[in-house]
Amino acid sequence: QEYVVKGTSTLHDWQMTSEDAKGFVLVGMADNGLPSFSKSEIVLLAESLKSGKKGMDKNAYKALKTDEFESIKFVLNDCIMETTTRGKAMASLNIAGYTRDVTFNIEVEKAGEAYTITGTSDFRLTDFQIDPPTALMGTIKTGDEVTIQFKATFQN
């Protein structure tokens, strides 16, 4: 499993990655033969996201208020599969203590009893009342828009 947050800054593009999340997905088969995802919750420790640069990580954790809100939480609200492999997952995403509804474009692979789900969503940090981090006394500014990507395998 892999969870990635990508963004930009006035200095360079950046990304933070974590492989440390816990969660589940309930899946069945709809009458039309498409997979039906009825429930899912995933919890990721915010400080498990790493950029490879300690200073950047420290600024990100401060922006995410990890001392007060240690986890990022995804709760599935609805999932509409357009084909057996592609759909949209509407979820409540809780970041830094603030919850908003976010839509992920997802792709699904089934191998035996395992489902591998890949998803992506774009949103603004300010949608979650997060001030985009700055560094070097404000001379480096992080862009407001970020992309979250994930790839997770769920085994029955």
Coordinates of N, CA and C in Angstrom, one line a residue:
Q1 N 0.8 -1.2 0.0 CA 0.0 0.0 0.0 C 0.9 1.2 0.0
E2 N 0.4 2.3 -0.6 CA 1.1 3.5 -0.7 C 0.2 4.7 -0.8
Y3 N 0.5 5.7 0.0 CA -0.3 6.9 0.1 C 0.6 8.1 -0.2
V4 N 0.2 8.9 -1.2 CA 1.1 10.0 -1.6 C 0.3 11.3 -1.7
V5 N 1.0 12.4 -1.1 CA 0.5 13.7 -1.3 C 1.5 14.5 -2.1
K6 N 1.0 15.1 -3.2 CA 1.8 15.9 -4.1 C 1.4 17.3 -4.2
G7 N 2.4 18.2 -4.3 CA 2.1 19.6 -4.4 C 3.2 20.4 -5.0
T8 N 3.1 21.7 -5.0 CA 4.1 22.6 -5.6 C 4.5 23.6 -4.6
S9 N 5.6 24.2 -4.9 CA 6.1 25.4 -4.1 C 6.8 26.3 -5.0
T10 N 7.1 27.5 -4.5 CA 7.9 28.5 -5.3 C 9.3 28.0 -5.6
L11 N 9.8 26.9 -4.9 CA 11.1 26.4 -5.1 C 11.1 25.1 -6.0
H12 N 10.2 24.2 -5.7 CA 10.1 22.9 -6.5 C 8.8 22.2 -6.2
D13 N 8.5 21.3 -7.0 CA 7.4 20.3 -6.7 C 7.9 19.4 -5.6
W14 N 6.9 18.9 -4.9 CA 7.2 18.1 -3.7 C 6.2 16.9 -3.6
Q15 N 6.6 15.9 -2.9 CA 5.7 14.8 -2.5 C 6.1 14.2 -1.2
M16 N 5.1 13.8 -0.5 CA 5.2 13.1 0.8 C 4.6 11.7 0.6
T17 N 5.2 10.7 1.2 CA 4.7 9.3 1.0 C 4.6 8.6 2.3
S18 N 3.6 7.7 2.4 CA 3.5 6.9 3.6 C 3.0 5.5 3.1
E19 N 3.5 4.5 3.8 CA 3.0 3.1 3.6 C 2.4 2.6 4.8
D20 N 2.0 3.5 5.7 CA 1.5 3.1 7.0 C 0.1 3.5 7.3
A21 N -0.9 2.7 6.8 CA -2.3 3.1 7.1 C -3.0 1.8 7.4
K22 N -4.1 1.9 8.2 CA -4.9 0.7 8.5 C -6.3 1.0 8.1
G23 N -7.0 0.0 7.6 CA -8.4 0.2 7.2 C -9.0 -1.1 6.6
F24 N -10.2 -0.9 6.2 CA -11.0 -2.0 5.6 C -11.9 -1.5 4.5
V25 N -12.4 -2.4 3.7 CA -13.4 -2.1 2.7 C -14.4 -3.3 2.6
L26 N -15.7 -3.0 2.6 CA -16.7 -4.0 2.4 C -17.1 -4.0 1.0
V27 N -17.0 -5.2 0.3 CA -17.3 -5.2 -1.1 C -18.2 -6.4 -1.4
G28 N -19.2 -6.2 -2.2 CA -20.1 -7.3 -2.7 C -20.2 -7.1 -4.2
M29 N -21.2 -7.8 -4.8 CA -21.4 -7.8 -6.2 C -22.8 -7.2 -6.4
A30 N -23.0 -6.2 -7.2 CA -24.3 -5.6 -7.5 C -25.0 -6.5 -8.5
D31 N -26.3 -6.2 -8.7 CA -27.1 -7.0 -9.7 C -26.6 -6.9 -11.1
N32 N -26.0 -5.7 -11.4 CA -25.5 -5.5 -12.7 C -24.1 -6.1 -13.0
G33 N -23.6 -6.8 -12.0 CA -22.3 -7.5 -12.1 C -21.1 -6.7 -11.7
L34 N -21.3 -5.4 -11.3 CA -20.2 -4.5 -11.0 C -19.9 -4.7 -9.5
P35 N -18.7 -4.5 -9.1 CA -18.4 -4.6 -7.6 C -19.1 -3.4 -6.9
S36 N -19.6 -3.7 -5.7 CA -20.3 -2.7 -4.9 C -19.6 -2.5 -3.6
F37 N -19.0 -1.3 -3.4 CA -18.3 -1.0 -2.2 C -19.2 -0.3 -1.3
S38 N -19.6 -0.9 -0.2 CA -20.6 -0.4 0.7 C -20.0 0.4 1.9
K39 N -18.8 0.1 2.3 CA -18.3 0.7 3.5 C -16.8 0.6 3.5
S40 N -16.1 1.7 3.9 CA -14.6 1.7 4.0 C -14.2 2.8 4.9
E41 N -13.2 2.4 5.7 CA -12.5 3.4 6.6 C -11.0 3.2 6.5
I42 N -10.3 4.2 6.4 CA -8.8 4.1 6.4 C -8.3 5.2 7.3
V43 N -7.4 4.9 8.1 CA -6.7 5.8 9.0 C -5.2 5.8 8.8
L44 N -4.7 7.0 8.6 CA -3.3 7.2 8.3 C -2.7 8.1 9.3
L45 N -1.6 7.7 10.0 CA -0.9 8.6 10.9 C -0.2 9.7 10.1
A46 N -0.6 10.9 10.3 CA -0.1 12.0 9.5 C 1.4 12.1 9.5
E47 N 2.1 11.8 10.7 CA 3.5 11.9 10.7 C 4.2 10.7 10.1
S48 N 3.5 9.8 9.5 CA 4.1 8.7 8.7 C 4.3 9.2 7.3
L49 N 3.8 10.3 6.9 CA 4.1 11.0 5.6 C 5.5 11.5 5.7
K50 N 6.3 11.2 4.7 CA 7.7 11.6 4.7 C 8.1 12.1 3.3
S51 N 8.8 13.2 3.3 CA 9.3 13.8 2.0 C 10.7 13.5 1.7
G52 N 11.5 13.0 2.7 CA 12.9 12.8 2.6 C 13.7 14.0 3.0
K53 N 12.9 15.1 3.4 CA 13.6 16.3 3.9 C 13.0 16.7 5.3
K54 N 13.8 16.6 6.3 CA 13.3 16.8 7.7 C 12.7 18.1 7.9
G55 N 13.3 19.2 7.3 CA 12.7 20.5 7.5 C 11.3 20.6 6.9
M56 N 11.2 20.1 5.7 CA 9.9 20.1 5.0 C 8.8 19.3 5.8
D57 N 9.2 18.1 6.3 CA 8.3 17.3 7.1 C 7.9 18.1 8.3
K58 N 8.8 18.7 9.0 CA 8.5 19.5 10.2 C 7.4 20.6 9.9
N59 N 7.6 21.3 8.8 CA 6.7 22.4 8.4 C 5.3 21.8 8.0
A60 N 5.3 20.6 7.4 CA 4.1 20.0 7.0 C 3.3 19.5 8.3
Y61 N 4.0 18.9 9.2 CA 3.4 18.5 10.4 C 2.8 19.6 11.2
K62 N 3.5 20.8 11.2 CA 3.0 21.9 11.9 C 1.7 22.4 11.2
A63 N 1.7 22.4 9.9 CA 0.5 22.9 9.1 C -0.7 21.9 9.3
L64 N -0.4 20.6 9.5 CA -1.4 19.6 9.7 C -1.8 19.5 11.2
K65 N -1.1 20.2 12.0 CA -1.4 20.2 13.5 C -1.4 18.8 14.0
T66 N -0.3 18.1 13.7 CA -0.2 16.7 14.1 C 0.0 16.5 15.6
D67 N 0.4 17.6 16.3 CA 0.5 17.5 17.8 C -0.9 17.4 18.4
E68 N -1.9 17.9 17.7 CA -3.3 17.9 18.2 C -4.2 16.8 17.4
F69 N -3.9 16.7 16.1 CA -4.7 15.7 15.3 C -3.7 14.8 14.6
E70 N -3.5 13.6 15.2 CA -2.4 12.7 14.7 C -2.7 11.9 13.5
S71 N -4.0 11.8 13.2 CA -4.5 10.9 12.1 C -5.2 11.7 11.0
I72 N -5.1 11.2 9.8 CA -5.9 11.6 8.6 C -6.9 10.4 8.4
K73 N -8.2 10.7 8.3 CA -9.1 9.6 8.2 C -10.0 9.8 7.0
F74 N -10.2 8.6 6.3 CA -11.0 8.5 5.1 C -12.2 7.6 5.4
V75 N -13.4 8.1 5.2 CA -14.6 7.3 5.4 C -15.5 7.4 4.2
L76 N -15.7 6.2 3.6 CA -16.5 6.1 2.3 C -18.0 6.5 2.6
N77 N -18.5 7.4 1.8 CA -19.9 7.8 1.8 C -20.7 7.0 0.7
D78 N -20.1 7.0 -0.4 CA -20.8 6.3 -1.6 C -19.8 6.0 -2.6
C79 N -20.1 5.0 -3.4 CA -19.1 4.6 -4.5 C -20.0 4.2 -5.7
I80 N -19.7 4.8 -6.8 CA -20.4 4.5 -8.1 C -19.4 3.9 -9.0
M81 N -19.6 2.7 -9.4 CA -18.7 2.0 -10.3 C -19.3 2.2 -11.7
E82 N -18.5 2.7 -12.6 CA -19.0 3.0 -14.0 C -18.7 1.7 -14.9
T83 N -17.6 1.0 -14.5 CA -17.3 -0.3 -15.2 C -16.8 -1.2 -14.0
T84 N -16.4 -2.4 -14.4 CA -15.9 -3.3 -13.3 C -14.6 -2.8 -12.8
T85 N -13.9 -1.9 -13.5 CA -12.6 -1.5 -13.0 C -12.5 0.0 -12.7
R86 N -13.5 0.8 -13.0 CA -13.4 2.2 -12.9 C -14.6 2.8 -12.2
G87 N -14.4 3.8 -11.3 CA -15.6 4.5 -10.7 C -15.2 5.7 -9.9
K88 N -16.1 6.2 -9.1 CA -15.9 7.4 -8.3 C -16.3 7.0 -6.8
A89 N -15.4 7.3 -5.9 CA -15.6 7.1 -4.5 C -15.8 8.5 -3.8
M90 N -17.0 8.7 -3.2 CA -17.2 9.9 -2.5 C -17.0 9.6 -1.0
A91 N -16.1 10.4 -0.4 CA -15.7 10.1 1.0 C -15.6 11.4 1.8
S92 N -15.7 11.2 3.1 CA -15.4 12.3 4.1 C -14.0 12.1 4.4
L93 N -13.2 13.2 4.3 CA -11.8 13.2 4.5 C -11.6 14.1 5.7
N94 N -11.0 13.6 6.8 CA -10.7 14.4 8.0 C -9.2 14.7 8.0
I95 N -8.8 15.9 7.9 CA -7.4 16.3 7.9 C -7.3 17.5 8.9
A96 N -6.3 17.4 9.8 CA -6.0 18.5 10.8 C -7.3 18.9 11.5
G97 N -8.2 17.9 11.8 CA -9.3 18.1 12.6 C -10.5 18.7 11.9
Y98 N -10.4 18.8 10.5 CA -11.5 19.4 9.7 C -11.9 18.4 8.7
T99 N -13.2 18.2 8.6 CA -13.8 17.2 7.6 C -14.5 17.9 6.5
R100 N -14.2 17.3 5.3 CA -14.8 17.8 4.0 C -15.1 16.5 3.2
D101 N -16.1 16.7 2.3 CA -16.4 15.6 1.3 C -15.5 15.8 0.1
V102 N -14.9 14.7 -0.3 CA -13.9 14.7 -1.4 C -14.3 13.5 -2.3
T103 N -14.1 13.7 -3.7 CA -14.4 12.7 -4.6 C -13.1 12.2 -5.2
F104 N -12.9 10.8 -5.1 CA -11.7 10.2 -5.7 C -12.1 9.5 -7.0
N105 N -11.3 9.6 -8.0 CA -11.4 8.7 -9.2 C -10.7 7.5 -8.8
I106 N -11.4 6.3 -9.0 CA -10.7 5.1 -8.5 C -10.7 4.1 -9.7
E107 N -9.6 3.2 -9.6 CA -9.5 2.0 -10.5 C -9.4 0.8 -9.6
V108 N -10.0 -0.3 -10.0 CA -10.1 -1.5 -9.1 C -9.6 -2.7 -9.9
E109 N -8.7 -3.4 -9.3 CA -8.2 -4.7 -9.8 C -8.6 -5.8 -8.9
K110 N -9.1 -6.9 -9.4 CA -9.5 -8.0 -8.6 C -8.6 -9.2 -8.9
A111 N -8.0 -9.8 -7.9 CA -7.1 -11.0 -8.1 C -7.5 -12.0 -7.0
G112 N -8.3 -13.0 -7.4 CA -8.8 -13.9 -6.4 C -9.7 -13.2 -5.4
E113 N -9.4 -13.3 -4.1 CA -10.2 -12.6 -3.1 C -9.7 -11.2 -2.8
A114 N -8.6 -10.8 -3.5 CA -8.0 -9.5 -3.1 C -8.5 -8.4 -4.1
Y115 N -8.7 -7.2 -3.6 CA -9.0 -6.0 -4.4 C -7.9 -5.0 -4.2
T116 N -7.3 -4.6 -5.3 CA -6.4 -3.5 -5.2 C -7.1 -2.2 -5.8
I117 N -7.1 -1.2 -5.0 CA -7.8 0.0 -5.3 C -6.8 1.2 -5.4
T118 N -6.8 1.8 -6.6 CA -6.0 3.0 -6.8 C -6.9 4.2 -6.9
G119 N -6.6 5.3 -6.3 CA -7.4 6.5 -6.3 C -6.6 7.7 -6.4
T120 N -7.3 8.8 -6.9 CA -6.7 10.1 -6.9 C -7.7 11.2 -6.7
S121 N -7.3 12.3 -6.0 CA -8.2 13.4 -5.9 C -7.4 14.7 -5.7
D122 N -7.9 15.8 -6.3 CA -7.2 17.1 -6.2 C -8.1 18.0 -5.3
F123 N -7.5 18.7 -4.4 CA -8.2 19.7 -3.6 C -7.3 20.8 -3.1
R124 N -7.8 21.7 -2.4 CA -7.0 22.8 -1.8 C -6.8 22.6 -0.4
L125 N -5.6 22.9 0.1 CA -5.3 22.8 1.6 C -6.3 23.7 2.3
T126 N -6.6 24.9 1.8 CA -7.4 25.8 2.5 C -8.9 25.3 2.6
D127 N -9.3 24.3 1.8 CA -10.6 23.7 1.9 C -10.7 23.0 3.3
F128 N -9.5 22.6 3.9 CA -9.5 22.0 5.2 C -8.9 23.0 6.3
Q129 N -9.0 24.3 5.9 CA -8.6 25.3 6.8 C -7.1 25.1 7.2
I130 N -6.3 24.7 6.3 CA -4.9 24.5 6.5 C -4.2 25.6 5.7
D131 N -3.3 26.4 6.4 CA -2.5 27.4 5.8 C -1.4 26.7 5.1
P132 N -1.2 26.9 3.7 CA -0.1 26.3 3.0 C 1.2 26.7 3.7
P133 N 2.1 25.7 4.0 CA 3.3 25.9 4.7 C 4.2 26.9 4.0
T134 N 5.0 27.6 4.7 CA 6.1 28.5 4.2 C 7.4 28.1 4.8
A135 N 8.5 28.5 4.2 CA 9.8 28.2 4.8 C 10.7 29.4 4.5
L136 N 11.8 29.5 5.2 CA 12.8 30.6 5.1 C 12.1 31.9 5.2
M137 N 11.4 32.1 6.3 CA 10.7 33.3 6.6 C 9.8 33.8 5.5
G138 N 9.1 32.8 4.9 CA 8.1 33.1 3.9 C 8.6 33.3 2.5
T139 N 9.9 33.1 2.3 CA 10.4 33.3 0.9 C 10.0 32.1 0.0
I140 N 9.8 30.9 0.7 CA 9.4 29.7 -0.1 C 7.9 29.5 0.4
K141 N 7.0 29.4 -0.6 CA 5.6 29.2 -0.3 C 5.1 27.9 -1.0
T142 N 4.3 27.2 -0.2 CA 3.7 26.0 -0.8 C 2.4 26.4 -1.5
G143 N 2.2 25.8 -2.7 CA 0.9 26.0 -3.4 C -0.3 25.4 -2.6
D144 N -1.4 26.0 -2.8 CA -2.6 25.6 -2.1 C -3.2 24.3 -2.6
E145 N -3.0 24.0 -3.9 CA -3.6 22.8 -4.5 C -2.6 21.6 -4.3
V146 N -3.3 20.5 -3.9 CA -2.5 19.3 -3.7 C -3.3 18.1 -4.4
T147 N -2.6 17.0 -4.6 CA -3.2 15.8 -5.1 C -2.9 14.7 -4.1
I148 N -3.9 13.9 -3.8 CA -3.7 12.7 -3.0 C -3.9 11.5 -3.9
Q149 N -2.9 10.6 -3.9 CA -3.0 9.4 -4.6 C -2.8 8.2 -3.6
F150 N -3.5 7.1 -3.9 CA -3.3 6.0 -3.0 C -3.4 4.7 -3.8
K151 N -2.8 3.7 -3.3 CA -2.9 2.3 -3.9 C -2.9 1.4 -2.7
A152 N -4.0 0.7 -2.5 CA -4.1 -0.2 -1.4 C -4.7 -1.5 -1.8
T153 N -4.2 -2.6 -1.2 CA -4.8 -3.9 -1.5 C -5.5 -4.4 -0.3
F154 N -6.7 -4.9 -0.4 CA -7.6 -5.4 0.6 C -7.8 -6.9 0.4
Q155 N -7.4 -7.7 1.3 CA -7.5 -9.1 1.2 C -8.6 -9.7 2.1
N156 N -9.5 -10.5 1.6 CA -10.6 -11.1 2.4 C -10.0 -12.1 3.3

